[in-house]
Short mmCIF file of C-alpha atoms in Angstrom, two decimals:
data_model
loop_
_atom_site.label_atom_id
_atom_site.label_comp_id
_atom_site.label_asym_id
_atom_site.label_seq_id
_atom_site.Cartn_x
_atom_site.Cartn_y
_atom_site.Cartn_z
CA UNK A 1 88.42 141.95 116.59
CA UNK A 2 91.36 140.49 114.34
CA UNK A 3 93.53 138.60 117.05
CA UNK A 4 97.22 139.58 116.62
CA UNK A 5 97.69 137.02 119.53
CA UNK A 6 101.65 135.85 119.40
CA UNK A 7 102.12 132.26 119.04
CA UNK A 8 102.31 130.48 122.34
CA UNK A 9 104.17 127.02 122.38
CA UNK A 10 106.01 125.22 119.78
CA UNK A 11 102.82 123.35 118.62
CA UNK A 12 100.77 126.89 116.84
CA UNK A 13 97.97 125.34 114.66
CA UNK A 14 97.61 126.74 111.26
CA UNK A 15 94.97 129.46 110.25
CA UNK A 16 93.12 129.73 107.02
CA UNK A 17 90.97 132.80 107.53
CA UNK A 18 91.45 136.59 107.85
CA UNK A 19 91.39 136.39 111.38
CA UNK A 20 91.91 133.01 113.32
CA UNK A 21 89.01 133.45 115.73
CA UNK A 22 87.08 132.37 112.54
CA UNK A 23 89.35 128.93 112.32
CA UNK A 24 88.25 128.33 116.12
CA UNK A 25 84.95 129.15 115.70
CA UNK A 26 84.26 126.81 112.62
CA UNK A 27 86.16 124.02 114.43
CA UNK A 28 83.05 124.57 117.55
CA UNK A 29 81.11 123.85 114.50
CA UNK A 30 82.67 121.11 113.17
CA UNK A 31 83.19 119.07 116.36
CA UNK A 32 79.64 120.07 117.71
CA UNK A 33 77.92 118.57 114.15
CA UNK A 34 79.98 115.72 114.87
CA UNK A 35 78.58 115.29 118.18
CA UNK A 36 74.86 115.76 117.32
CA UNK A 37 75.65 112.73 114.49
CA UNK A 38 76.67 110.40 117.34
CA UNK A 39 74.13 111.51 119.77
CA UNK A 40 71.36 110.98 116.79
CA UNK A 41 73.13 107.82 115.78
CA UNK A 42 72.81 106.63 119.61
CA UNK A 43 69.52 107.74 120.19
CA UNK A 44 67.90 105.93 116.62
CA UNK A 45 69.35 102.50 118.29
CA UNK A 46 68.02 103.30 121.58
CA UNK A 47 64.93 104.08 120.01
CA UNK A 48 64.25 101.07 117.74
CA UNK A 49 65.37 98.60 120.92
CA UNK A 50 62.45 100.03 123.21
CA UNK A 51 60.15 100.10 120.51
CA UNK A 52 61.07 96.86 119.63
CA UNK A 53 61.09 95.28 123.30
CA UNK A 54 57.34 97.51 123.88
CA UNK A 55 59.54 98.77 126.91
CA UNK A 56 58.69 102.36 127.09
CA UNK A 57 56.19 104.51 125.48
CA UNK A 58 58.41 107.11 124.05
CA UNK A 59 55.99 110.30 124.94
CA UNK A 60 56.52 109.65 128.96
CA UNK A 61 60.36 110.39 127.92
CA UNK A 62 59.95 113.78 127.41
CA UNK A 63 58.50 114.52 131.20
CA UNK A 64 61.38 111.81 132.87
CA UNK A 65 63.71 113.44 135.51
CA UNK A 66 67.03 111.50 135.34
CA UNK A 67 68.60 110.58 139.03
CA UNK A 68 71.24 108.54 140.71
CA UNK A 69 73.46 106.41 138.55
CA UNK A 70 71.85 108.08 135.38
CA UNK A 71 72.09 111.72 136.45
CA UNK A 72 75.77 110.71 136.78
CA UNK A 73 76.48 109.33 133.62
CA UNK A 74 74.77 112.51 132.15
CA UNK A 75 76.89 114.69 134.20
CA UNK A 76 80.23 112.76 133.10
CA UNK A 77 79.10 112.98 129.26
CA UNK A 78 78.14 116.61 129.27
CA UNK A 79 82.14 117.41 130.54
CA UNK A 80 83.36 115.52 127.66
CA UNK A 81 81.21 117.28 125.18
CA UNK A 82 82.19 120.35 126.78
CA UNK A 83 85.80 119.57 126.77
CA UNK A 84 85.23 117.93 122.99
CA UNK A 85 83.71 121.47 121.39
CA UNK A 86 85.41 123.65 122.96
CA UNK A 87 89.62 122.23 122.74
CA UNK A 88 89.89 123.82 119.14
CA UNK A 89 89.79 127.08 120.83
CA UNK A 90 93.48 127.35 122.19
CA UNK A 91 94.64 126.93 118.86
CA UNK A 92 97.36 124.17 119.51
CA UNK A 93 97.81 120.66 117.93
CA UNK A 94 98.76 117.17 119.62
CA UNK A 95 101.14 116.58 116.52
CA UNK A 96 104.32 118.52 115.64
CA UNK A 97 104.18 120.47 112.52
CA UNK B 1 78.44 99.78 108.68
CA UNK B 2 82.29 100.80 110.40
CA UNK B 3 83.09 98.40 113.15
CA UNK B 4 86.52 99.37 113.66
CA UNK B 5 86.21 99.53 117.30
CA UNK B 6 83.86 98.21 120.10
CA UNK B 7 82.12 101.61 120.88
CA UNK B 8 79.46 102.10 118.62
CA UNK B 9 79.49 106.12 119.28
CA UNK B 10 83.51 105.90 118.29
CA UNK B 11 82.30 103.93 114.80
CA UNK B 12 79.54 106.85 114.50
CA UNK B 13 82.05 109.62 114.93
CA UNK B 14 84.30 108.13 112.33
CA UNK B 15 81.37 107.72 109.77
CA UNK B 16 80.75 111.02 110.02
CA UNK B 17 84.58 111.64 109.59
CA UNK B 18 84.71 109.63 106.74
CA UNK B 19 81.27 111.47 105.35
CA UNK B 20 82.82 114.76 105.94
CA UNK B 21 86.02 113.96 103.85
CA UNK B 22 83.47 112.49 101.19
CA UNK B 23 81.81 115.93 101.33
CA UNK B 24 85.02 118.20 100.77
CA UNK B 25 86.24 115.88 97.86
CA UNK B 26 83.16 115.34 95.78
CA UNK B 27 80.74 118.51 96.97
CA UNK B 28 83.48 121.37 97.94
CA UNK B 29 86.62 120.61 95.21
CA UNK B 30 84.50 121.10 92.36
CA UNK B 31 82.74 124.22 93.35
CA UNK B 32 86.69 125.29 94.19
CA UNK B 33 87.42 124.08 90.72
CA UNK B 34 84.78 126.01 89.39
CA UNK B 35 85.66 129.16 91.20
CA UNK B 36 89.24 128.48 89.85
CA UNK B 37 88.09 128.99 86.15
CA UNK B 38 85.53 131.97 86.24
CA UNK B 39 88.73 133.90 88.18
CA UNK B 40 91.34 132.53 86.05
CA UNK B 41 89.46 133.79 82.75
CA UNK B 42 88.70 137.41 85.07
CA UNK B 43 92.82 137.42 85.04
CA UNK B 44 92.89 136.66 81.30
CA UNK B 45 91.04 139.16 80.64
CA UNK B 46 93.23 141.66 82.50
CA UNK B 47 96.26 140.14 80.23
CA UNK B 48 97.09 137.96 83.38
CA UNK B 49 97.96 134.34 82.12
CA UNK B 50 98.25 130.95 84.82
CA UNK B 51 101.47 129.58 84.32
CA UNK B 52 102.65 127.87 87.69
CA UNK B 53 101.48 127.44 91.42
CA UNK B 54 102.47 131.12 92.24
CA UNK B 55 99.54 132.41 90.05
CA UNK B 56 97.05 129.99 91.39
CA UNK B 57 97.81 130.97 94.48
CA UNK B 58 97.26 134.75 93.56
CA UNK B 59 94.01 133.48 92.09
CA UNK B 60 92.50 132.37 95.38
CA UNK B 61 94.73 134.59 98.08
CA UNK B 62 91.22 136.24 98.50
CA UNK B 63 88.88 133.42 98.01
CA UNK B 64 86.43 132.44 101.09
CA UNK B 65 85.65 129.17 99.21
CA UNK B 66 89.37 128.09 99.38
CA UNK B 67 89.94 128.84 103.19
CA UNK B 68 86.83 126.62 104.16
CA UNK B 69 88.56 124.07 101.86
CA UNK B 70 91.75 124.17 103.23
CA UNK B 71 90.31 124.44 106.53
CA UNK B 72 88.46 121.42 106.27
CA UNK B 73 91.21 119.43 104.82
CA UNK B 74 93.69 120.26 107.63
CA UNK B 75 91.04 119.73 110.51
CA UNK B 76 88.89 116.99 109.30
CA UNK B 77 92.35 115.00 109.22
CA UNK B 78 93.18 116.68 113.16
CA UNK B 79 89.77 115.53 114.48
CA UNK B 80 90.11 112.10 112.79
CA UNK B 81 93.89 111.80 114.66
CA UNK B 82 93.25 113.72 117.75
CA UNK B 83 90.13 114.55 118.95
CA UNK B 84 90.35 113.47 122.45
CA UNK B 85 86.23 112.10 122.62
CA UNK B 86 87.16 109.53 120.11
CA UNK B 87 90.05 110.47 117.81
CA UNK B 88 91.97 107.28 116.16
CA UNK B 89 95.16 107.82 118.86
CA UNK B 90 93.10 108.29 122.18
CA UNK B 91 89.96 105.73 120.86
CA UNK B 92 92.31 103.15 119.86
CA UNK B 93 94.59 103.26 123.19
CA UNK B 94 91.45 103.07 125.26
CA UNK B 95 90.31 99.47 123.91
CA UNK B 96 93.75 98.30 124.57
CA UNK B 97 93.16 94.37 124.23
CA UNK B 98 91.66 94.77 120.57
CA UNK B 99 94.92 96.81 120.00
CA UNK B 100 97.37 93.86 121.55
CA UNK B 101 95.49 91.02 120.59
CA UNK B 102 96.05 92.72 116.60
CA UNK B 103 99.92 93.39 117.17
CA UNK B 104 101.07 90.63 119.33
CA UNK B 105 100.37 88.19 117.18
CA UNK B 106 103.48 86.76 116.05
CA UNK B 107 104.92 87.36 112.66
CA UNK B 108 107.97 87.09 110.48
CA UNK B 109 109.66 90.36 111.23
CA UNK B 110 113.33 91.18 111.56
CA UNK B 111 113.75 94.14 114.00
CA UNK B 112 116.68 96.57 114.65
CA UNK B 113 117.33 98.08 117.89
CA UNK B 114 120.69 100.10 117.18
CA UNK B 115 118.27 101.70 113.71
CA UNK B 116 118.76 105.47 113.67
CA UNK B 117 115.61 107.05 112.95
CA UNK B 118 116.21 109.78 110.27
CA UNK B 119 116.38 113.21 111.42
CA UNK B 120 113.72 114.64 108.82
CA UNK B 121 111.74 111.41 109.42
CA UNK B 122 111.80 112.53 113.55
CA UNK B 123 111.40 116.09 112.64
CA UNK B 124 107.59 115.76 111.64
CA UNK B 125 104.40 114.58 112.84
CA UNK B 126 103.59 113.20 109.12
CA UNK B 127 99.99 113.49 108.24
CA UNK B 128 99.00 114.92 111.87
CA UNK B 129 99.84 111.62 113.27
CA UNK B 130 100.80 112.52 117.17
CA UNK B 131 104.05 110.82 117.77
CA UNK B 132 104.34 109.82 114.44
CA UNK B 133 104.73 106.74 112.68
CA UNK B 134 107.75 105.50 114.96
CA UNK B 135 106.89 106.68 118.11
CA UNK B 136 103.24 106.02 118.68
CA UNK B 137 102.83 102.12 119.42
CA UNK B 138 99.77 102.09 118.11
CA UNK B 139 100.59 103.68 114.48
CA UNK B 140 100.17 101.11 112.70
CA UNK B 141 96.49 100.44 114.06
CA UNK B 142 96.29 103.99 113.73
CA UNK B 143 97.73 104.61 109.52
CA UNK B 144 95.93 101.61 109.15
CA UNK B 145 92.07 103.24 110.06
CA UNK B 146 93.21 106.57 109.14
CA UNK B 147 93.72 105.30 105.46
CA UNK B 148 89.86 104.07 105.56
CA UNK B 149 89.34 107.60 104.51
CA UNK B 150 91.81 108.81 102.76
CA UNK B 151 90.62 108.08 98.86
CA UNK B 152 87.20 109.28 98.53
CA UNK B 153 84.94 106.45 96.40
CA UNK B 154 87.67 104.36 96.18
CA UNK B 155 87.01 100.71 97.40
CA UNK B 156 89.22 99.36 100.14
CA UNK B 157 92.48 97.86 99.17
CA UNK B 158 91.48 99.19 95.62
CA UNK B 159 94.47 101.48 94.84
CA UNK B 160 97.06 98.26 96.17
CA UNK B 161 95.38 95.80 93.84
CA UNK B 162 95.13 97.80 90.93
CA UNK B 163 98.97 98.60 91.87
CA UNK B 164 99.79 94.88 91.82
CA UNK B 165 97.92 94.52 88.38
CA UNK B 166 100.31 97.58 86.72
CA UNK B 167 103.04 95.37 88.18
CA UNK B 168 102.19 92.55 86.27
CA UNK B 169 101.93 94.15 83.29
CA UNK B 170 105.74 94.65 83.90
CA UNK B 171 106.78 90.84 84.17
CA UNK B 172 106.67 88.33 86.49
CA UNK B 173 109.26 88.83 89.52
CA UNK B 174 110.64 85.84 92.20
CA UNK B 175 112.49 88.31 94.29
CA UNK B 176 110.50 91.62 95.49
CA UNK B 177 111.62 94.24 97.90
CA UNK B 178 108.63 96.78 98.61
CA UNK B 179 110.47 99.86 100.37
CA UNK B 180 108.24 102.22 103.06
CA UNK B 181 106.24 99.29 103.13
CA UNK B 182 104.27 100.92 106.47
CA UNK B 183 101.44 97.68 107.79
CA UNK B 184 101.81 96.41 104.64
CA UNK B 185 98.81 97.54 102.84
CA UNK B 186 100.68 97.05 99.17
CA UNK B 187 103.69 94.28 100.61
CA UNK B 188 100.78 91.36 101.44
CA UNK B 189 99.13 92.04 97.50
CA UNK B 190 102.37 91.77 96.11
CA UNK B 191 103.33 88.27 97.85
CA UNK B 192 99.76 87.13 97.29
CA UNK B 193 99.83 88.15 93.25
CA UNK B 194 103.77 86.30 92.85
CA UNK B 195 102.79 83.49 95.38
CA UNK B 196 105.98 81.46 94.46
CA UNK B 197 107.98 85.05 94.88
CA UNK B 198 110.11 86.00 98.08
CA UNK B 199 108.92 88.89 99.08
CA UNK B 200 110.57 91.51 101.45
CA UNK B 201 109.06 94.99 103.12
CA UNK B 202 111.14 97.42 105.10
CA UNK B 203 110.20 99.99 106.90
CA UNK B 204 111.86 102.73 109.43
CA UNK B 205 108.53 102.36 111.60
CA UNK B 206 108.66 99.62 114.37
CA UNK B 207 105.22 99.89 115.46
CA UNK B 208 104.03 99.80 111.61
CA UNK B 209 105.83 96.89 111.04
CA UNK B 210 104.23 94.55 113.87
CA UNK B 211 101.09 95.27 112.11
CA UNK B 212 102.47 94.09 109.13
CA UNK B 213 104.26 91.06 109.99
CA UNK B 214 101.28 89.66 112.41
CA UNK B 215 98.66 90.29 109.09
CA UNK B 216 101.58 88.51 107.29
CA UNK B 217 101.68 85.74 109.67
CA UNK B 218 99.97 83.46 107.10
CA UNK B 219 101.56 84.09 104.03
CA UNK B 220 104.68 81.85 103.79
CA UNK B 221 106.52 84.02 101.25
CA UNK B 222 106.86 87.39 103.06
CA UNK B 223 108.96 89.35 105.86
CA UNK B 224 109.36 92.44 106.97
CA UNK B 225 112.36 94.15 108.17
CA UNK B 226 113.06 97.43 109.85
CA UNK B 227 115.20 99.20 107.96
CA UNK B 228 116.14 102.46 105.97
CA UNK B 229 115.13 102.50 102.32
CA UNK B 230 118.46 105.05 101.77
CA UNK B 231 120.96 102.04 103.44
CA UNK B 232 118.67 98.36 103.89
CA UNK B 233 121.64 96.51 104.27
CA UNK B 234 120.44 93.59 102.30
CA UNK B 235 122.67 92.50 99.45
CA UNK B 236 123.50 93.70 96.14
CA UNK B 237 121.81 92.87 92.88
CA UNK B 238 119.50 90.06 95.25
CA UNK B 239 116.22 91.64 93.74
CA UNK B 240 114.63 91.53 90.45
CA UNK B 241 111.79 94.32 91.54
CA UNK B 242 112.17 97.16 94.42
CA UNK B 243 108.77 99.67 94.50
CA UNK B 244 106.89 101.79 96.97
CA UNK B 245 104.17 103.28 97.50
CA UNK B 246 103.77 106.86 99.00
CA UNK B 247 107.37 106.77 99.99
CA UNK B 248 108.92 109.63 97.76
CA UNK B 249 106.94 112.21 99.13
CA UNK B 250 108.07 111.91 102.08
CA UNK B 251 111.40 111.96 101.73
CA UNK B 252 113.48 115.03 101.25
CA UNK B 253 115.39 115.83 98.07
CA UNK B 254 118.86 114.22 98.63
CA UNK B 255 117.49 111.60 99.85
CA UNK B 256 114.99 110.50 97.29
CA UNK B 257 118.22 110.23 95.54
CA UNK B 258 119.42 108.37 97.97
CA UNK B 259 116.45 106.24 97.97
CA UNK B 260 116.91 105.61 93.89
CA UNK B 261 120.53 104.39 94.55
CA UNK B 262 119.94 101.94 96.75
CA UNK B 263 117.30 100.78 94.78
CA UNK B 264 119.57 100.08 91.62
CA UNK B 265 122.22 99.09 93.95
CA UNK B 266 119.41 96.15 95.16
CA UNK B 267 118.39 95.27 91.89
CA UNK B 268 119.80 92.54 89.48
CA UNK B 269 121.58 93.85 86.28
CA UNK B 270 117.96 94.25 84.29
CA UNK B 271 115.64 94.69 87.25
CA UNK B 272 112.73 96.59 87.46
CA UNK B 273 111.34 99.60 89.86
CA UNK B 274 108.17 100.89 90.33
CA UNK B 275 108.20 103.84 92.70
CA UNK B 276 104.01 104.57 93.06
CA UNK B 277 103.71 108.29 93.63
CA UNK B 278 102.21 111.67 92.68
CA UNK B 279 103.20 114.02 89.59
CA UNK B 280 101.52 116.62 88.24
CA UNK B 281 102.49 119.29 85.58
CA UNK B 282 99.24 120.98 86.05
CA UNK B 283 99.46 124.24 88.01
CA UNK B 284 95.70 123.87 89.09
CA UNK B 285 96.44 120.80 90.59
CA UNK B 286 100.53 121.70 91.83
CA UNK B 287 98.88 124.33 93.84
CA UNK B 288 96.29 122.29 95.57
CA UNK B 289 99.19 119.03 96.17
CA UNK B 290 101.42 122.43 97.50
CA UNK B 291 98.86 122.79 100.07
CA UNK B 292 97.84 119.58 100.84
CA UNK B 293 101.58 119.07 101.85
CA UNK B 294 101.55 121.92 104.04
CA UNK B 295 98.50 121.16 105.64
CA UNK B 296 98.88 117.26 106.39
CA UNK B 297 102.54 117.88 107.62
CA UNK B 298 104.52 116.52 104.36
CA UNK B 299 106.66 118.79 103.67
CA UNK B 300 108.74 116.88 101.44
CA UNK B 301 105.48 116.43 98.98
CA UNK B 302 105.98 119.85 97.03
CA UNK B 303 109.98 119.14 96.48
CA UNK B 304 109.47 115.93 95.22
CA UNK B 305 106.58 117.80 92.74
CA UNK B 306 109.03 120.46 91.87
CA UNK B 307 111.78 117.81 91.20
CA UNK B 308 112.95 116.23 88.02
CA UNK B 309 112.89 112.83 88.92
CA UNK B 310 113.22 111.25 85.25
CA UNK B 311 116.50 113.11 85.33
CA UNK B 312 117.48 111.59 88.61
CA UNK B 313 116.98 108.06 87.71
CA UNK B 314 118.78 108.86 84.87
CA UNK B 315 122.21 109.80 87.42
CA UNK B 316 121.11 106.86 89.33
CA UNK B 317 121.96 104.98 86.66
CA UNK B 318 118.69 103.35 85.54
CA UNK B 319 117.66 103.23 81.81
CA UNK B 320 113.86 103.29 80.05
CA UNK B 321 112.35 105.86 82.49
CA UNK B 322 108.43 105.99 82.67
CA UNK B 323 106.18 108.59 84.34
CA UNK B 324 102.51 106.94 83.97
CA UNK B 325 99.69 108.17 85.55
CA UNK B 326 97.82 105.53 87.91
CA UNK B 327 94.15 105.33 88.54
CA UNK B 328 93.03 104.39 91.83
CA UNK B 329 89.65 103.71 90.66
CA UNK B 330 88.59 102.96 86.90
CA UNK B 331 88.13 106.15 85.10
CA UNK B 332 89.82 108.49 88.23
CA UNK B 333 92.44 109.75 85.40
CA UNK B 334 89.46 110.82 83.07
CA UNK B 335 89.42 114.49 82.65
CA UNK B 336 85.95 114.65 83.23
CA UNK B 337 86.40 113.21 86.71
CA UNK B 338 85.67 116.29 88.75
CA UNK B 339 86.53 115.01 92.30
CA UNK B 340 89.29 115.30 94.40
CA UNK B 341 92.18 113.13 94.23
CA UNK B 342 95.67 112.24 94.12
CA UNK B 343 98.00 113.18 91.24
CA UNK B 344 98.67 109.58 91.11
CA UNK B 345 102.03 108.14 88.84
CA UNK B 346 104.00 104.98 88.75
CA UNK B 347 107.82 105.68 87.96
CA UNK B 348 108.68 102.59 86.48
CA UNK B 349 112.70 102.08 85.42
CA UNK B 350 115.32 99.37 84.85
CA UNK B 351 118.56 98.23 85.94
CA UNK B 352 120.59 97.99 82.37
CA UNK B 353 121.41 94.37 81.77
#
């Protein structure tokens, strides 16, 4: 479907394709790639400090089931990563044009 | 390694920024450059000839490659500003003691209160910058990190040294005004290259200029001063070299001229003024500054393009006009030099005697 949507507030972000679903959809992208960079980023110096300190054999990660404080933090991380991919979809920018 | 802030997944997300502008300037523009020639001969050989920006434009109104690159120019720029995980304006706000302990220190800077900010300067968020430059208080922390990634394989501070060298070449200068000086990135070179020069930067920006003045708080020959580069207030003829850097661009027509008059009004009968800026007479490359204008909210950048500024110096009164181009980087001018870049030129002109 080509969105014929009428521009809603004074702050419309601009649109480069045919139809501006596409400009959402590659921003998902965009942010998301950005997201899995961090994350991998995170997780290489988590890695190398536990291998380093001997403090976890990295296998038994795979089976752990996170609780308490640590379920938590997950939950609080997974809304901004939520909130993070998905903002480019109401088309609007903080900045005026 | 970046370590502009204390969260390491913040300094992640802007490598990645910073990798992803890399990308579009030295892996995207030259396939887009490529594209540009095999449909620019297709239109030649339909008798269509490329004579301006208009035809470009026809060239690529149908081109896939050119939406992903203008899409990546405007939004690679948006996530850098205002992603709200770790964007420059949210990131920076949320480690505010790094942010005071940077701008409170004190430095020699002359503020005005009663300053009317221009309308066209209030009208636009200028390169995506929420708030913009004057009413964010972080901006100049902000322009500051943004400008980390705006020049593609360009060392930092690299374009601002090799700016003081061309100014050199010009003479040797004891009083210097440097107008839309911003944090200072070219106003601390300058009074650092002419250390027994006085050396003044004005700026409309408050926020920019704190940044400035507390780098500056070192260097005994430099202040900074809020102020209009159209009407500065300081006195006549007190200079003997006014310049910018990426001020014209962002300045609309009338008052780019404006902007030249107070500059000969400023400078001493035989001054100099080097205005650092971009010109192009390339359509290729008039369409692609055309866009970048539109898409990094400077609206001002294509006017200034389209203008003919050696003519208005000339009704400014100056005398010996020069368009150069400037090289950021040695050999960025070559025409074998297939990346991405800035049109760069230094307008340099003199006061008659």
């Amino acid at each position: 479907m080509k969105s014929t949507d009428p521009v809603v507030g004074p702050q419309a972000e601009q649109t480069f394709f045919s139809d501006p679903a596409i400009d959402r959809l590659v921003n998902m992208v965009f942010a998301l790639t950005a997201e899995v960079h961090v994350l991998r980023d995170r997780l290489a110096l988590l890695e190398d400090a536990l291998e380093k300190r001997g403090v976890v054999n990295v296998s038994q990660l795979d089976t752990a089931i996170p609780e308490g404080a640590l379920e938590a933090r997950l939950a609080k991380e997974r809304t901004a990563l939520v909130q993070h991919v998905l903002e480019g979809l109401q088309g609007r920018l903080a900045s005026k044009s | 390694m970046l370590t502009l802030f204390r969260s390491r997944d913040a300094n992640a997300f802007h490598e990645f920024i910073m990798d992803a502008r890399t990308w579009w300037a030295v892996q995207l523009f030259p396939r887009l450059r490529e594209e540009y020639e095999v449909r620019r001969e297709l239109a030649a050989r339909e008798g269509r000839q490329v004579r301006s920006a208009e035809d470009v434009a026809l060239l690529f109104s149908k081109s896939t490659l050119y939406a992903y690159f203008c899409w990546l120019e405007r939004h690679v720029q948006k996530s850098k500003y205002s992603s709200s995980r770790w964007g420059l304006v949210a990131q920076i706000a949320r480690e505010p003691e790094t942010a005071a302990a940077r701008l409170n220190a004190e430095g020699p800077l002359e503020l005005d209160p009663t300053l009317r900010i221009p309308e066209y300067y209030a009208a636009h968020d200028l390169h995506q910058h929420p708030g913009n430059l004057h009413n964010d208080p972080n901006a100049g922390l902000v322009y500051e990190a943004s400008a980390l990634s705006i020049h593609p394989r360009t060392r930092k501070n690299e374009l601002h040294e090799r700016f003081v060298d061309l100014v050199r070449r010009e003479g040797e200068f004891a009083r210097v005004l440097d107008m839309g000086c911003g944090f200072g990135k070219s106003t601390l070179p300058l009074a650092q290259a002419f250390p027994r020069a006085e050396v003044i930067g004005v700026d409309v920006s408050a926020p920019c200029l704190k940044l400035a003045a507390a780098q500056a708080r070192e260097v005994p020959n430099i202040r900074f001063r809020q102020a209009d580069a159209r009407d500065t207030g300081l006195d006549e003829a007190k200079f003997d070299l006014v310049t910018s850097t990426m001020l014209l661009h962002e300045l609309p027509e009338d008052s780019v001229e404006a902007t030249l008059a107070e500059t000969r009004r400023l400078l001493a009968p035989g001054g100099v003024s080097i205005h650092l800026d971009f010109r192009t007479e390339d359509p290729f490359w008039q369409f692609i500054m055309y866009g970048h204008g539109m898409r990094n909210n400077e609206p001002f950048l294509e006017p200034l393009i389209r203008m003919d500024l050696a003519a208005a110096y000339r009704k400014a009164g100056f005398e010996d006009v020069r368009i150069e181009p400037f090289a950021e980087r040695e050999g960025a001018t070559d025409p074998s030099n297939p990346f991405w870049r800035f049109p760069w030129a230094a307008i340099i002109a003199r006061k008659p005697a």
